[in-house]
Coordinates of C-alpha atoms and ligand atoms in Angstrom, one line a residue:
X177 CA 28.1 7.3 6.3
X178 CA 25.7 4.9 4.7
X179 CA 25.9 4.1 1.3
X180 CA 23.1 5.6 -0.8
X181 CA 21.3 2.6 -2.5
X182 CA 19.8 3.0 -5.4
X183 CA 17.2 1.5 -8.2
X184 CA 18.6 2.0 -12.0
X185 CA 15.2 2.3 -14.1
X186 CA 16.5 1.6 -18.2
X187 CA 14.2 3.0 -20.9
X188 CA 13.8 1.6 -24.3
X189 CA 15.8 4.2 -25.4
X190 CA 18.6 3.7 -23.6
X191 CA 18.6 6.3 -20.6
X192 CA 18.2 5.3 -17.1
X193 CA 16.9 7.2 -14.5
X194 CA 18.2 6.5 -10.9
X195 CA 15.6 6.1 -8.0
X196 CA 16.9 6.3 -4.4
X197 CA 15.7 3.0 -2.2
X198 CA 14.4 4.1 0.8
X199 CA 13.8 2.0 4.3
X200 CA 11.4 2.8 7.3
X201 CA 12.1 2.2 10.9
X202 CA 10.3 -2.0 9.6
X203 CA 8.9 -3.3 6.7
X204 CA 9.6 -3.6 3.3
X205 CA 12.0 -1.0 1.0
X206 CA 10.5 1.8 -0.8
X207 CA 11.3 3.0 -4.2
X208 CA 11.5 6.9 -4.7
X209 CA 10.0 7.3 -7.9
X210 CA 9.6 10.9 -7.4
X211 CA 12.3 11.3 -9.7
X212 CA 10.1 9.6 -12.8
X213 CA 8.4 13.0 -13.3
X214 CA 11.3 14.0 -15.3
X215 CA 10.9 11.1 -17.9
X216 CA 7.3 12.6 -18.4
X217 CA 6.2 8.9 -17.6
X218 CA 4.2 7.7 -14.7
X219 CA 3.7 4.8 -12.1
X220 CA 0.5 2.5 -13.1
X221 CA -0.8 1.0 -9.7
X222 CA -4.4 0.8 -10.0
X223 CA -5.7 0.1 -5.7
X224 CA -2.1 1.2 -5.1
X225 CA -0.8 -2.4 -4.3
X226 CA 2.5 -1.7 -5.0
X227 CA 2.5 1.9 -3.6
X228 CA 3.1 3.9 -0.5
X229 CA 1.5 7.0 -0.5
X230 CA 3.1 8.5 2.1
X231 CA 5.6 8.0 5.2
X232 CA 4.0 8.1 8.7
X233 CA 5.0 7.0 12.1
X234 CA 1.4 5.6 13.5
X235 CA 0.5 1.9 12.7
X236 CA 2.8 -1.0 11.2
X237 CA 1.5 -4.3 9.8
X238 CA 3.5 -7.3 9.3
X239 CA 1.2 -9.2 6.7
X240 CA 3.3 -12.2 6.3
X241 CA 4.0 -12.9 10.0
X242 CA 0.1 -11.8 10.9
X243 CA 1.7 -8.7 13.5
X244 CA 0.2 -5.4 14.1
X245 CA 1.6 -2.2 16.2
X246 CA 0.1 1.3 17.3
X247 CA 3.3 3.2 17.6
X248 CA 5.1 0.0 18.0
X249 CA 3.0 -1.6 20.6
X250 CA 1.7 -5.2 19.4
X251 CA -2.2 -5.3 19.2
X252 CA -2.7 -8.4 21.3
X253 CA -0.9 -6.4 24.4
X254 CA -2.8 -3.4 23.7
X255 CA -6.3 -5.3 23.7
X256 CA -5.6 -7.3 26.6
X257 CA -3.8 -4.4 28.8
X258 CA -4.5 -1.2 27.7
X259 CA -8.4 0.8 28.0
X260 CA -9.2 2.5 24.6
X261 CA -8.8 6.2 25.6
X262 CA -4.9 5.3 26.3
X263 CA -5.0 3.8 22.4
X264 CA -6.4 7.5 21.4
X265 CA -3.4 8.8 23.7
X266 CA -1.1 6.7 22.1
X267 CA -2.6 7.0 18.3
X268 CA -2.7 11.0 18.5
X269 CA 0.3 12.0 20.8
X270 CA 2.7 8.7 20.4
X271 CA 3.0 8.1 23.4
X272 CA 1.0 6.2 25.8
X273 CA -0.2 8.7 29.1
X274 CA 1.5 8.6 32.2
X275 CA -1.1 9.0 35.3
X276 CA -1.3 12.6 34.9
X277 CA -1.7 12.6 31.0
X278 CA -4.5 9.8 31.1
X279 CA -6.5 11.8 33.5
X280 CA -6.3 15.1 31.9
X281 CA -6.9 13.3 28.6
X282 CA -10.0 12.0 29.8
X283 CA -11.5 15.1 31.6
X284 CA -11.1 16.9 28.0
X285 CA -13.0 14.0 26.1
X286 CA -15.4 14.2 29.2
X287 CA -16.3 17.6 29.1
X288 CA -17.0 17.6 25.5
X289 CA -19.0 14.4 25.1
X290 CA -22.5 17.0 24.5
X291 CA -23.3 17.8 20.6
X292 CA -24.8 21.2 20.1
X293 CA -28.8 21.1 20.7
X294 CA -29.0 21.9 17.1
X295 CA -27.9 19.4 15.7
X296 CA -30.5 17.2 17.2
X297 CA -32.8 18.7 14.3
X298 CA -30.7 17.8 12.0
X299 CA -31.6 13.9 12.1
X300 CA -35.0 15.1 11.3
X301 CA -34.3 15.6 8.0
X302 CA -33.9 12.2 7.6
X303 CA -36.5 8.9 7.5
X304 CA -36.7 7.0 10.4
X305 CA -35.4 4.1 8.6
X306 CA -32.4 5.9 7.2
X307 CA -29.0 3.7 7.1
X308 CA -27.2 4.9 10.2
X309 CA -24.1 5.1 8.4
X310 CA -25.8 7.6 5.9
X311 CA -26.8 9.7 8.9
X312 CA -23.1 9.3 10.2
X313 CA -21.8 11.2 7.1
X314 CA -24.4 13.8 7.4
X315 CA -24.5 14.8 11.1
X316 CA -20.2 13.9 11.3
X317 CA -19.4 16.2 8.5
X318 CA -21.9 18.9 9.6
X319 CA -20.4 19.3 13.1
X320 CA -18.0 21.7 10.7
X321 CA -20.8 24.5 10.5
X322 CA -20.5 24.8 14.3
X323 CA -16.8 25.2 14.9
X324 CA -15.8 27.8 12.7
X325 CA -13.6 29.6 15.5
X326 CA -11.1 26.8 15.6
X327 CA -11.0 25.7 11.8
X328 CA -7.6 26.7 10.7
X329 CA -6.1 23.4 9.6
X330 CA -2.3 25.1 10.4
X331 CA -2.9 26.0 14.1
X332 CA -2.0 23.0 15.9
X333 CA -4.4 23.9 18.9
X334 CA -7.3 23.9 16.7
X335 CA -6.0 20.4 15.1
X336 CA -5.9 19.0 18.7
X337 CA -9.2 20.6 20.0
X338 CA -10.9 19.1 16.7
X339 CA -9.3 15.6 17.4
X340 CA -10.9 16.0 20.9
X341 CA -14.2 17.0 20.0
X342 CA -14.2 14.0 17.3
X343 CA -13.0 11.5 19.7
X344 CA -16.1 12.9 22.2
X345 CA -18.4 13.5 20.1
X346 CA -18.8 10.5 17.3
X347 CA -20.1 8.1 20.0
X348 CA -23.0 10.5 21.4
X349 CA -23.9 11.0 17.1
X350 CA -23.7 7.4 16.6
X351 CA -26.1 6.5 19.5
X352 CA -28.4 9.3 18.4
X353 CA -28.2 7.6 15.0
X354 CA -29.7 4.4 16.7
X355 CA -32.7 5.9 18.6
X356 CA -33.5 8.3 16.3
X357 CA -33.5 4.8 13.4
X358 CA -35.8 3.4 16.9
X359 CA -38.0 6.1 17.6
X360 CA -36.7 6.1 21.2
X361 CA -35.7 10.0 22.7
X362 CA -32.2 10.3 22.9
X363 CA -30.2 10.1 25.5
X364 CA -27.6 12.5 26.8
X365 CA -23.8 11.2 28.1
X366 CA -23.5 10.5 31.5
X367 CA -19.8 11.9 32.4
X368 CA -20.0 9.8 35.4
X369 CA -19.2 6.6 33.3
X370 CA -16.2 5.7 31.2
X371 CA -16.0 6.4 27.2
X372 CA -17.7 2.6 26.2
X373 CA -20.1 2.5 29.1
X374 CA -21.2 5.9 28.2
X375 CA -21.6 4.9 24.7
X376 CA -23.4 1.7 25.6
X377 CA -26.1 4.0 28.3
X378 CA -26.7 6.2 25.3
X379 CA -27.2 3.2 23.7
X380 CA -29.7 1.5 25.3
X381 CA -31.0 3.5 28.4
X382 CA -34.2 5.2 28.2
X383 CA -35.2 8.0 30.5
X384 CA -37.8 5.8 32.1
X385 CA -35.3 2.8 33.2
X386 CA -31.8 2.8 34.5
X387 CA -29.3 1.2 32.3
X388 CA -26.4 -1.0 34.0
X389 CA -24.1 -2.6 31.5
X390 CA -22.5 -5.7 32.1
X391 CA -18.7 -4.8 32.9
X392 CA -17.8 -8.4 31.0
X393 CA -19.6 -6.9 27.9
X394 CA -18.0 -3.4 28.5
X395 CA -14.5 -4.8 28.4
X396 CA -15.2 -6.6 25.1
X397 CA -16.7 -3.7 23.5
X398 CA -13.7 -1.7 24.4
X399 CA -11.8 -4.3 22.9
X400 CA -13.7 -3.9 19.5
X401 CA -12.6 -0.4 19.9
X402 CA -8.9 -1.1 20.6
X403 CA -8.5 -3.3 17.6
X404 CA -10.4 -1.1 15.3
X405 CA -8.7 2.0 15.7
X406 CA -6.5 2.3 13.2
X407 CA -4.7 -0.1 10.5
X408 CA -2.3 2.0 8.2
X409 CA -3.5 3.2 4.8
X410 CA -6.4 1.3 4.1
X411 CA -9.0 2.8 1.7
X412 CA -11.2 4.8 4.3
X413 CA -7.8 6.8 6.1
X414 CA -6.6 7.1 2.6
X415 CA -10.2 9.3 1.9
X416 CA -9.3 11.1 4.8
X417 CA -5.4 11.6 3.9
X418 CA -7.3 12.5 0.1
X419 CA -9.5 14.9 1.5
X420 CA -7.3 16.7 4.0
X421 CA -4.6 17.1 1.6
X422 CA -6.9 19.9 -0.4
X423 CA -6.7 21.6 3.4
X424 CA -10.7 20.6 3.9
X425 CA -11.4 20.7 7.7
X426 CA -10.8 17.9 9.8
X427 CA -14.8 16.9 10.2
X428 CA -15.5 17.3 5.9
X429 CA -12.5 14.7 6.2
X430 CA -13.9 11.9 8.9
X431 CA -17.1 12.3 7.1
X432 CA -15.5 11.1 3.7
X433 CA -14.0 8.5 6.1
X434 CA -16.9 7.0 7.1
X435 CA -18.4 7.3 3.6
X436 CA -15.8 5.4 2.8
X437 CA -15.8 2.8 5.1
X438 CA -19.4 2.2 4.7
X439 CA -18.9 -0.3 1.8
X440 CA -19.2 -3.9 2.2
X441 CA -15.1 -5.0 0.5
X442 CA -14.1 -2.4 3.6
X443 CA -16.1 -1.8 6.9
X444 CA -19.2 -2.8 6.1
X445 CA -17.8 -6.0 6.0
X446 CA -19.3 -6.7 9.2
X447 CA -22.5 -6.4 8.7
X448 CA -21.8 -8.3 5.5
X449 CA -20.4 -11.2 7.1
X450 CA -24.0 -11.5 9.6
X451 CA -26.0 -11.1 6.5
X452 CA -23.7 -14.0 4.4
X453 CA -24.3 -16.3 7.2
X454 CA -28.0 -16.1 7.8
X455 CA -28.2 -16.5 4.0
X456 CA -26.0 -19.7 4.3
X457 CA -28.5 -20.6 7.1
X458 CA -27.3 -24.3 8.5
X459 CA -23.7 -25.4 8.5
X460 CA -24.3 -28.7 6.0
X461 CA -25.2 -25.2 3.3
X462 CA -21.6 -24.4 4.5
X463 CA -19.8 -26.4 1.1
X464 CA -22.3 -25.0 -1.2
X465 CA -21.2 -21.6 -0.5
X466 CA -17.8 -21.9 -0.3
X467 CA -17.7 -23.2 -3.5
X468 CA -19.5 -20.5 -4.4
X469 CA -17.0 -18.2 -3.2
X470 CA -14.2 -19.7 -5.2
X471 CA -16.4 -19.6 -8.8
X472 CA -14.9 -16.5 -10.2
X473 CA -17.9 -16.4 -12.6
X474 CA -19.8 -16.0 -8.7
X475 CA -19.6 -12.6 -7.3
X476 CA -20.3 -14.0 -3.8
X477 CA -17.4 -14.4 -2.1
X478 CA -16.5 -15.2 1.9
X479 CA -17.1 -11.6 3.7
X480 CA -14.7 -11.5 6.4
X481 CA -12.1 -13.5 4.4
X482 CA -9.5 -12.0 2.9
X483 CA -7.2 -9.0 3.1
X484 CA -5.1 -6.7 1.0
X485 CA -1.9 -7.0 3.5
X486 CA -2.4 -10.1 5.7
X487 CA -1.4 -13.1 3.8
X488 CA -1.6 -14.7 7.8
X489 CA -4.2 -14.9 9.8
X490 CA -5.2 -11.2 11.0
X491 CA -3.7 -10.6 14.6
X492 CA -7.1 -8.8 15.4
X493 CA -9.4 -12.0 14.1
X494 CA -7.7 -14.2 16.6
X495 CA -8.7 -11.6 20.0
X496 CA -12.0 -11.0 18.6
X497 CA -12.4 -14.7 17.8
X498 CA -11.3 -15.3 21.9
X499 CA -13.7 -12.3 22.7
X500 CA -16.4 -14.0 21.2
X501 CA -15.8 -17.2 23.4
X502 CA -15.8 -15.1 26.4
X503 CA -19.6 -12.8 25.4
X504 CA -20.8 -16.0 24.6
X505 CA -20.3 -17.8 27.5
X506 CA -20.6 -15.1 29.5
X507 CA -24.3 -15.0 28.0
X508 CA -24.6 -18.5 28.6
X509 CA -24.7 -18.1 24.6
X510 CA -22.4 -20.8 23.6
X511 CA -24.3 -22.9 21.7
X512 CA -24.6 -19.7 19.4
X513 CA -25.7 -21.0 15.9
X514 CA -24.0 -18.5 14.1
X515 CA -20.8 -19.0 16.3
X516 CA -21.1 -22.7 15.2
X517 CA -21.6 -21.9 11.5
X518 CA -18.4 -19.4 11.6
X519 CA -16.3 -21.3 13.3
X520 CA -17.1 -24.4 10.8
X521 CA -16.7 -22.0 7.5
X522 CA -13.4 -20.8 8.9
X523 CA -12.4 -24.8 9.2
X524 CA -13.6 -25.8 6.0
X525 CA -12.1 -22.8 4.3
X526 CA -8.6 -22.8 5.9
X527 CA -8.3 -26.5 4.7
X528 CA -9.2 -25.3 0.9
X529 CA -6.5 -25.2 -1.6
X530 CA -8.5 -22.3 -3.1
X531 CA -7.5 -20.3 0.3
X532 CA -4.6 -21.1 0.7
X533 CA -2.8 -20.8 -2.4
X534 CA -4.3 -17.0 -1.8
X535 CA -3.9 -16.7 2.0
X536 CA -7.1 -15.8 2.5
X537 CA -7.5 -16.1 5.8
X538 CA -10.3 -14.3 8.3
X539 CA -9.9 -11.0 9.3
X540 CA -11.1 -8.8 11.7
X541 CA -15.0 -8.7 10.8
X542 CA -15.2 -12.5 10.6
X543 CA -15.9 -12.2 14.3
X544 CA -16.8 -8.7 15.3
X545 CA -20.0 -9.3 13.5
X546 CA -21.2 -12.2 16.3
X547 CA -19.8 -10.1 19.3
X548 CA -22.2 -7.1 18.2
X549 CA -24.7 -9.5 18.0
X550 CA -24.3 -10.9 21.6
X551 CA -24.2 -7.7 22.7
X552 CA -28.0 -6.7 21.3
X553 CA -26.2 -4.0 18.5
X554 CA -28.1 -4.0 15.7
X555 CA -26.7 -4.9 12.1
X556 CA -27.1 -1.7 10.7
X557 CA -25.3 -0.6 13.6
X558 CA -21.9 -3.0 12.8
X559 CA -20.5 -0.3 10.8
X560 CA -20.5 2.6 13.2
X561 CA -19.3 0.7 15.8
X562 CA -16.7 0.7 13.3
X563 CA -16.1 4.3 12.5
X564 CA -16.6 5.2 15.7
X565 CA -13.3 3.2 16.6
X566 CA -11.3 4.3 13.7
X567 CA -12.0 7.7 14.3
X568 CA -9.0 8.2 16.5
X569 CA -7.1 6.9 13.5
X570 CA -8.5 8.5 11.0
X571 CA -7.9 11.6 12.9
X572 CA -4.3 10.8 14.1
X573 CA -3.2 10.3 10.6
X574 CA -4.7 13.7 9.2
X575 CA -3.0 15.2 12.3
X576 CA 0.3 13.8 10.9
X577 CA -0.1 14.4 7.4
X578 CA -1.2 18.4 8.2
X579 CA 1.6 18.5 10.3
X580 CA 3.9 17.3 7.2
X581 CA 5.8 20.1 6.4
X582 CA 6.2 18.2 2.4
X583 CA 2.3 17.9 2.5
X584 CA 1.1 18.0 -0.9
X585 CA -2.6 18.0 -2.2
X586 CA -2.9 14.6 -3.3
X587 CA -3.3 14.2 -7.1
X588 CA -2.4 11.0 -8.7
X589 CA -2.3 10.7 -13.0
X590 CA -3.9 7.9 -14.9
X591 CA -3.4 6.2 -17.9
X592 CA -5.8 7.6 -20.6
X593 CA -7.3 5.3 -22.6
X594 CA -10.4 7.7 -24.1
X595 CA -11.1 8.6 -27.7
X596 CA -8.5 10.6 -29.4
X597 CA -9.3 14.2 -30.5
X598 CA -11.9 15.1 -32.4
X599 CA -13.8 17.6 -33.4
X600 CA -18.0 18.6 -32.1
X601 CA -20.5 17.7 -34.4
X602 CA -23.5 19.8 -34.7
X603 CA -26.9 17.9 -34.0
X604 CA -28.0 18.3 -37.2
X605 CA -25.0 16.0 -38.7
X606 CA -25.2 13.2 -36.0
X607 CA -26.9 10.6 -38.2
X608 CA -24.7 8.1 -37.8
X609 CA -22.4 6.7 -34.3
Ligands
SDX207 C1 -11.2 -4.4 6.2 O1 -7.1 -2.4 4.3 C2 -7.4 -2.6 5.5 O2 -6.6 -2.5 6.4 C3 -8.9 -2.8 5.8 C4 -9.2 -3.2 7.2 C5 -9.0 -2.0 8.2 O3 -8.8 -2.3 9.4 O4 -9.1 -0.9 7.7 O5 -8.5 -4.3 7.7 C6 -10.7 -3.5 7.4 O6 -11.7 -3.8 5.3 C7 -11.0 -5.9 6.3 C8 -11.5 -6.5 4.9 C9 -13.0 -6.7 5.0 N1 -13.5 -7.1 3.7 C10 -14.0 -8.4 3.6 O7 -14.0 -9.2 4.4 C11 -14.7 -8.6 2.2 C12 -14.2 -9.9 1.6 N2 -12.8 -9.8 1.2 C13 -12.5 -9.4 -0.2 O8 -13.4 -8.5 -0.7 C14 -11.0 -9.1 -0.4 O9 -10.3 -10.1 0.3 C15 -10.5 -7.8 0.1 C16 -11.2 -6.6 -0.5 C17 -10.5 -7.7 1.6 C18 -9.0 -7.7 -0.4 O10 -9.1 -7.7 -1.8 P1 -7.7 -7.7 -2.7 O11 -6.5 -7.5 -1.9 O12 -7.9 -6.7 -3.8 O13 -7.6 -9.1 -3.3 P2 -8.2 -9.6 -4.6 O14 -9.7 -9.1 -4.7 O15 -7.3 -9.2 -5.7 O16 -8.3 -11.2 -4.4 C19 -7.2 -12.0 -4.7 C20 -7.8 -13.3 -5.1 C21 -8.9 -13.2 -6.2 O17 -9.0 -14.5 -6.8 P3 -8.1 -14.7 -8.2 O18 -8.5 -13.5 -9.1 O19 -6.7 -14.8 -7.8 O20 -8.7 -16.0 -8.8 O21 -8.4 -13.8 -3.9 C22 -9.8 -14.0 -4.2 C23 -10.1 -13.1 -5.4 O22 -11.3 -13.5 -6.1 N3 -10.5 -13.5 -3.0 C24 -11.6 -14.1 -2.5 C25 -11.9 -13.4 -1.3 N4 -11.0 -12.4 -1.2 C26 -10.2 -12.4 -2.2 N5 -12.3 -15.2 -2.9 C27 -13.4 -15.5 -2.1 N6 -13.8 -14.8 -0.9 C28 -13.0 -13.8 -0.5 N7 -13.4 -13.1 0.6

């Protein structure tokens, strides 16, 4: 029988609370604090970076040794071996398919890959030069009003049918998003292709010319996919944890995802990175800015460096970093300017003590940014490539948190710090503050 370990917390006045030490499958110890409620006292965390807010089975990162699993599988084998509607297998079920499960799993995404007609008014509403990512939270978190026969959160049919419909449906929005921000007509999926080929002809067909993508450039997408789709409890799956623990429907709950992810310390880091490097403009700029970066009394800092658990270089930064050599040259692009201005930043910052006393190292959107970029996506676009990636781990983790049978709404405390109480003054005796 193991021995129950346990954390003795001592008070100033003298009693001490015991606090169970719990361990997951890997990683680090977690203290149950659960237990603190009784001292009337509470935990003081502020961006929870001493705090795990819940127990789940899907992703596991390794930020000191740079390592990341989907159910257990490393990301560099996944990426190089595996097609991203077996990572949604794998993400939602646990499991990666065998042949039969792979098939079937792609004939449902398939046959739901069509948004109601309706909803193509919807984007009306909105100017043509609308952030796509603001459209994304619109159109995403209205698909709600059209599913309300398979809405109850506690039926695990309608949990998987709404995963499915997700997974289908967010690329067909997120290319509407682009032609609608175009003025180009938009263009229905073609079932006859795979999940990022049908994305990429919804893309950038037209009904007047045939669109063939370039299978080199349909891999590497897919890759962007694959090392997008999910990474723990960062701050946009925590939204949709947030949201979903009130028992809000699994579309209200992507939507906050993707509200979420939009901002530039997150997801929109990406685009962020593109934009920091055009502003830098010519590598001998390249010192300026990164000195810059490390003047706290300077708000810019290095988008794409840095990262809450990888104190290593992010496992995903180095295949998207490869997958950049490979677009390029397969573009005959490598001479990109950009590329040459990243990959000199990332030298001259990696050899910084500034950096490295902090690990800051690149992470994932260092490099995604230039791949878009070769492949003709637009910048306001980086960020729904994004969510439309993560969806399948946004989704997968509000599929195991619903499933929770210890699922409670989500309500953390604070420390007040507000005016003491007082009493209202009538308007007529405010003369003085
Ligand atoms: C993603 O959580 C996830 O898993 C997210 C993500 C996912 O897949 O979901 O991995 C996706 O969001 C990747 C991160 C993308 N964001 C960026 O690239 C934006 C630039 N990075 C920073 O904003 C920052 O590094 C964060 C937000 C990513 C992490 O911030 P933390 O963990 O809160 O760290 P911090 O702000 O406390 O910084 C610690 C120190 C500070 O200096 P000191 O106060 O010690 O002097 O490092 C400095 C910071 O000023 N620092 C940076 C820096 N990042 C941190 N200095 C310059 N440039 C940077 N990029």
């Amino acid at each position: 029988m193991e021995k129950k370990r346990i954390a003795t917390l001592s008070l100033e006045d003298g009693t001490e609370i015991e606090l169970p030490i719990m361990s997951g499958t890997l990683g680090p110890d977690v203290i149950d604090i659960r237990n603190l409620a009784k001292t009337g006292m509470f935990t003081y965390d502020p961006g929870f970076l001493s705090t795990a807010s819940c127990s789940s089975g899907i992703t596991y990162i390794d930020g000191e040794l740079g390592c990341l699993y989907y159910r257990g599988y490393p990301i560099e084998q996944l990426a190089e071996q595996s097609s991203f509607l077996e990572v949604c297998h794998l993400l939602l079920y646990g499991e990666l398919p065998m042949a039969a499960e792979k098939q079937k799993f792609e004939s449902e995404i398939n046959r739901r890959t069509m948004v109601h007609d309706q909803l193509m008014s919807f984007y009306k509403g909105f100017r043509r030069d609308a952030h796509p990512m603001a459209v994304m939270v619109g159109v995403v978190g209205a698909l709600s009003a059209f599913y309300h026969d398979t809405l109850d959160i506690t039926n695990p049919e309608h949990r998987e049918v709404s995963a499915l419909r997700l997974i289908a449906k967010v690329p067909t929005i997120a290319a509407m998003c682009y032609k609608y921000n175009i003025g180009h007509p938009f263009m229905y999926p073609d079932n006859r292709l795979g999940y990022v080929e049908n994305f990429l002809h919804m893309m950038f067909a037209t009904p007047c010319e045939q669109y063939v993508a370039n299978p080199k450039l349909v891999r590497a997408l897919e890759r962007i996919f694959i090392l997008h789709a999910d990474h723990e409890q960062n701050a946009s799956t925590s939204t949709v944890r947030l949201a979903g623990s009130s028992g809000a429907n699994p579309f209200a709950c992507v939507a906050a995802g993707i509200a979420a992810l939009w901002g530039p310390a997150h997801g929109g880091a990406n685009e962020a990175v593109l934009k920091m490097l055009e502003e830098i403009g010519d590598i001998s700029q390249i010192p300026k800015f990164v000195a810059r970066a490390k003047d706290r009394k300077d708000s810019f800092r290095l988008m794409g460096f840095g990262h809450r658990v990888y104190r290593n270089v992010d496992p995903r930064a180095r295949v998207m970093r490869e997958t950049c050599y490979e677009v390029l040259a397969e573009l005959g692009l490598q001479n990109d300017r950009m590329f040459e201005m990243a990959m000199e930043l990332e030298r001259v910052a990696l050899q910084d003590d500034y950096f490295i006393e902090r690990k800051l190292y690149p992470n994932v959107d260092f490099y995604s940014g230039i791949v878009l970029k070769a492949l003709n996506v637009p910048l306001n676009m980086f960020t729904v490539i994004f969510a439309i990636a993560r969806t399948i781990g946004w989704i997968s983790q509000w599929n195991e948190m619903i499933s929770d049978s210890e699922r409670k709404i989500g309500r953390p405390r604070q420390l007040y710090r507000g005016p003491e109480r007082r009493d209202f003054v009538p308007i007529s005796e405010r003369t003085k503050r």
